[in-house]
CSV table of N, CA and C in Angstrom, one decimal:
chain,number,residue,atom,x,y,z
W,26,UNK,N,8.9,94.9,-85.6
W,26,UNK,CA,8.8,95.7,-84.4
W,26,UNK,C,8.9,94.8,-83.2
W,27,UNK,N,9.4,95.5,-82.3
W,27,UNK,CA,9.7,94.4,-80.8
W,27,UNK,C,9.5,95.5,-79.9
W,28,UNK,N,8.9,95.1,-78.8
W,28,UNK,CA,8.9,95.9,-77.9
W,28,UNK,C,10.5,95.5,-76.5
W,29,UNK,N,10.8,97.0,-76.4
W,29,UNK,CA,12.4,96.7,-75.6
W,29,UNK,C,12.0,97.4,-74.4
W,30,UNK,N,12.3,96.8,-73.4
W,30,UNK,CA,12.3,97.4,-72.0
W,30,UNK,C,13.7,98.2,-71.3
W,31,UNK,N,13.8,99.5,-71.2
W,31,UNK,CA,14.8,100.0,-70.4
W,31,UNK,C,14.5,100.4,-69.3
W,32,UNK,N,16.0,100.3,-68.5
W,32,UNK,CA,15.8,100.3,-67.0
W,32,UNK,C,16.5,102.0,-66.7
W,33,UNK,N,16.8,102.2,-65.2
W,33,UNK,CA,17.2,103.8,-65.5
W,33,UNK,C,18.4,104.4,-66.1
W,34,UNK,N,19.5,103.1,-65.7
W,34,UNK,CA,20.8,103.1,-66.4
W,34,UNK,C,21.2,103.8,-67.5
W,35,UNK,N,19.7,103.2,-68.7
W,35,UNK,CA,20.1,103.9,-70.0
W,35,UNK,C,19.3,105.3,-70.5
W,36,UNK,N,18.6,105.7,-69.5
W,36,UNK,CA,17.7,106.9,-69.7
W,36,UNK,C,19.1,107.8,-69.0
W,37,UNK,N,19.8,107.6,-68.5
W,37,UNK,CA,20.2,108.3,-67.6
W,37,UNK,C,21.4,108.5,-68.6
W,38,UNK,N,21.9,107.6,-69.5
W,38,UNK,CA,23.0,107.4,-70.0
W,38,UNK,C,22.4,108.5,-71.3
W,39,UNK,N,21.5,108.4,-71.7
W,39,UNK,CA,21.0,109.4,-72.9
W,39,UNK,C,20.6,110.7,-72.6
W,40,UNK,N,20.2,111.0,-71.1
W,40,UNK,CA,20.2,111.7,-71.2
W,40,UNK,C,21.5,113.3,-70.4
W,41,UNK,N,22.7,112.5,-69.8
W,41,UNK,CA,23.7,112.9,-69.6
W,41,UNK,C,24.5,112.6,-69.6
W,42,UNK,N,25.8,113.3,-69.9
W,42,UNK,CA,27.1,113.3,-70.8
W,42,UNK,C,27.9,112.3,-69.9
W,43,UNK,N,28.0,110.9,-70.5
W,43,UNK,CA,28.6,109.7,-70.6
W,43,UNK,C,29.4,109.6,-70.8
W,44,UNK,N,30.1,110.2,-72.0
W,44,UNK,CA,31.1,109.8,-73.2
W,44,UNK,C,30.6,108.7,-73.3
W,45,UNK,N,31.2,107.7,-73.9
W,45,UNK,CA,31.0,106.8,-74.8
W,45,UNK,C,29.8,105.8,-74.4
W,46,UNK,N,29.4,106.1,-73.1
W,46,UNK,CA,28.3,105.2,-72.9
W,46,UNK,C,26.9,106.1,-73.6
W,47,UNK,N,27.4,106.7,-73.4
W,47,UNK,CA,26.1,108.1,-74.0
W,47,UNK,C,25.7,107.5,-75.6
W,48,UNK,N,26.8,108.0,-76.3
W,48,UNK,CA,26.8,107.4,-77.5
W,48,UNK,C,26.5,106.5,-78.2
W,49,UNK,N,26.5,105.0,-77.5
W,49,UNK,CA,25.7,103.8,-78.0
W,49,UNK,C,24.5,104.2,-77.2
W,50,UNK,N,24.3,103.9,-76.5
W,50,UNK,CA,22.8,104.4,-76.1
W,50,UNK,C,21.7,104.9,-77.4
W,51,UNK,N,22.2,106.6,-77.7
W,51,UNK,CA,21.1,107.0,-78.7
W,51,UNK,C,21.5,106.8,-80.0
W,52,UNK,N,22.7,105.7,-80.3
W,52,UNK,CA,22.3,104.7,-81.3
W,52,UNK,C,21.7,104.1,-81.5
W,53,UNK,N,21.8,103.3,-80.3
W,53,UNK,CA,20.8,101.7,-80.2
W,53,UNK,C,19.2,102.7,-80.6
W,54,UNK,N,19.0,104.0,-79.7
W,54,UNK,CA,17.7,104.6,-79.7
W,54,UNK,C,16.9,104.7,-81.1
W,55,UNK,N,18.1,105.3,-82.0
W,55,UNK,CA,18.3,105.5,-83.3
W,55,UNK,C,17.3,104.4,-84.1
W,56,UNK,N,18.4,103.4,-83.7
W,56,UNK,CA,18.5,101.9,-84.6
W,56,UNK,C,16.5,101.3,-83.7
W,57,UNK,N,16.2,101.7,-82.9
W,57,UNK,CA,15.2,101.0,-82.4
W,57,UNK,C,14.1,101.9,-83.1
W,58,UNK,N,14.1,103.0,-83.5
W,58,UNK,CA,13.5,104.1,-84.0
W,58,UNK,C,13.1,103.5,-85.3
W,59,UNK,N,14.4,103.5,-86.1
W,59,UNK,CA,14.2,102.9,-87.4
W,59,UNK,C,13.4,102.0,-87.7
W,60,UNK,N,13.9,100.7,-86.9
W,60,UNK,CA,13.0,99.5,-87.0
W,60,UNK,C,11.1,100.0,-86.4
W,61,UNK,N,11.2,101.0,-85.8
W,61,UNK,CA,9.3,100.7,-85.2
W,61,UNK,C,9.4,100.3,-84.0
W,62,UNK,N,10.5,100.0,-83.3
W,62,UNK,CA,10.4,99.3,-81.9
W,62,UNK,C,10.0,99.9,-81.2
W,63,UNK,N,9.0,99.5,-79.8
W,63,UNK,CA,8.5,100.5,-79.2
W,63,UNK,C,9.2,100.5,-77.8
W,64,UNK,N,9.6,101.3,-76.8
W,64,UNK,CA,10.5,101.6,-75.7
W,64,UNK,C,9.0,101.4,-74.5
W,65,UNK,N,9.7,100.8,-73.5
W,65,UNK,CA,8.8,100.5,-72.4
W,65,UNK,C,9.5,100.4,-70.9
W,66,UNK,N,9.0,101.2,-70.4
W,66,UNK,CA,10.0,101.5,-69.2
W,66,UNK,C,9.0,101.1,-68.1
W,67,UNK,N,9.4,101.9,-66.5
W,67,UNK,CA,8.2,101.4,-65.5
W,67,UNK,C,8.4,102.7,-64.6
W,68,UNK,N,7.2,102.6,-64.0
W,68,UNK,CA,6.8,103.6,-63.2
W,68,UNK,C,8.1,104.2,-62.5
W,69,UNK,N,8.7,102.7,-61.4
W,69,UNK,CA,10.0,103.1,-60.8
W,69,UNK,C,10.7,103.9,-61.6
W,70,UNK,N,11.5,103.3,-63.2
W,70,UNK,CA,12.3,103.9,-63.7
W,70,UNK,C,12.1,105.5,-63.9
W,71,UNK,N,11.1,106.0,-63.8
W,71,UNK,CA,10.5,107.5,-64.4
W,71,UNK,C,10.7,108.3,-63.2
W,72,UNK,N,10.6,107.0,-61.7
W,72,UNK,CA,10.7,108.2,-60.7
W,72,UNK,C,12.3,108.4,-60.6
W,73,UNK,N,12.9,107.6,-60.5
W,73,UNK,CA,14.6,107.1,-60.4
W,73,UNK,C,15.2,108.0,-61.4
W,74,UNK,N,15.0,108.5,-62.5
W,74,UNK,CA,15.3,109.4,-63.8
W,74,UNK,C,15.0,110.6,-63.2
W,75,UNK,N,13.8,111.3,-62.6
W,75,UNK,CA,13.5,112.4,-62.0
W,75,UNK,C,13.8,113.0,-61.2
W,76,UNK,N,14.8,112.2,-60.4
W,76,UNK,CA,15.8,112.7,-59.2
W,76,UNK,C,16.3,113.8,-59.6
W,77,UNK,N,17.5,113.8,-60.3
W,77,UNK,CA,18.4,115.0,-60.7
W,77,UNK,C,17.7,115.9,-61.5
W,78,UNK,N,16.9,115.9,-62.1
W,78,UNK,CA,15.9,117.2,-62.9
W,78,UNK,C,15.1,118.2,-61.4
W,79,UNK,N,14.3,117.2,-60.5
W,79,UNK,CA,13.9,117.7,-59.2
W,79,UNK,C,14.9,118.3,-58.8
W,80,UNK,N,15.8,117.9,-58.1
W,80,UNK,CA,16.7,118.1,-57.5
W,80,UNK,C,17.7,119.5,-58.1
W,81,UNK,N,17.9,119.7,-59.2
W,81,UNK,CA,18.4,121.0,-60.0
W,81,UNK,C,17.4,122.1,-60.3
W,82,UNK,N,16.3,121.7,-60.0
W,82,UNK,CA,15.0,122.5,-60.6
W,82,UNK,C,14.7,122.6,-61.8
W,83,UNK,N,15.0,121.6,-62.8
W,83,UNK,CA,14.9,121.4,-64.3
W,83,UNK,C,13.3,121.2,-64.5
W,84,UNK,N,12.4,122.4,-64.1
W,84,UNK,CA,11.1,121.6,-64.2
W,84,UNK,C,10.6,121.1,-65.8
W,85,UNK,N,11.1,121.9,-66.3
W,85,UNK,CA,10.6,121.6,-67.9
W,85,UNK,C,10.7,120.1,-68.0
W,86,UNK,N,11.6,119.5,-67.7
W,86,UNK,CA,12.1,117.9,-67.9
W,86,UNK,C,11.1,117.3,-67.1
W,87,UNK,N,10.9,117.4,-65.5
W,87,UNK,CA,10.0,117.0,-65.0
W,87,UNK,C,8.6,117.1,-65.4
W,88,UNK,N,8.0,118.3,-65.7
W,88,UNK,CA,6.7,118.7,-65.6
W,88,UNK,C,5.9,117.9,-67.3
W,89,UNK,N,7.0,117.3,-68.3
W,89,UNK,CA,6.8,116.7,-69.4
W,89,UNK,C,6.6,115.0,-69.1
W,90,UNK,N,6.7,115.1,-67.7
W,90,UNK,CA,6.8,113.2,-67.8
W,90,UNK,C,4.9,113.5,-67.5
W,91,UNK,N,4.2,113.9,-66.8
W,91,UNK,CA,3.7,114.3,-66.1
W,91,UNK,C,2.4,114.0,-67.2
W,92,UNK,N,2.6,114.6,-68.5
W,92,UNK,CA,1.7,114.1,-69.5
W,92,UNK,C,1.4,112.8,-69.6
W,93,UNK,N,0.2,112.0,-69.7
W,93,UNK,CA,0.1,110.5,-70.4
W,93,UNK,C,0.6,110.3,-71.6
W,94,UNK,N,1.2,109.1,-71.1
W,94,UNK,CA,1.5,108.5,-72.5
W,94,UNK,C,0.9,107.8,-73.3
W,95,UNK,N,0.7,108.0,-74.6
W,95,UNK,CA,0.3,107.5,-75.1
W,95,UNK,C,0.6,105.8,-75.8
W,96,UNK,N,-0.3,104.9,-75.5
W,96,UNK,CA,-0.1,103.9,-76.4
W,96,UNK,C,-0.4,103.6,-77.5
W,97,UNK,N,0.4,102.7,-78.1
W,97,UNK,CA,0.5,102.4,-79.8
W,97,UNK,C,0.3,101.0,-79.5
W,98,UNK,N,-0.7,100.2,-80.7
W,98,UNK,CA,-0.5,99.3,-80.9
W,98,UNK,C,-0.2,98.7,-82.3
């Protein structure tokens, strides 16, 4: 298990239509899944991600960050 840090680049890339950047992305996600890795982002990145869901009125997307996260050790 490793802990991997992403920035907004690839939240952004997983979670809208890229083409081919899209696609390695929720491989790599996949592949980090399998192994147990755990994903670790930052405050900035969650607000930087939230732009275009605010901004469209996607509140479902928004109002889910909004929960704590939970940590694993």
């Amino acid at each position: 298990m490793s802990r991997i840090f992403w920035d907004t680049n690839l939240f952004i890339y997983l979670f809208e239509d890229y083409g081919d950047f899209s696609g390695r992305v929720a491989d790599l996600r996949r592949k980090m899944l399998a192994r147990g890795d755990q994903l670790l982002t930052s405050t900035l990145t969650l607000g930087e991600v939230l732009v275009k869901p605010v901004e469209r009125g996607t509140r479902n997307f928004a109002e889910s960050t909004r929960k704590p996260s939970r940590r694993r050790r």
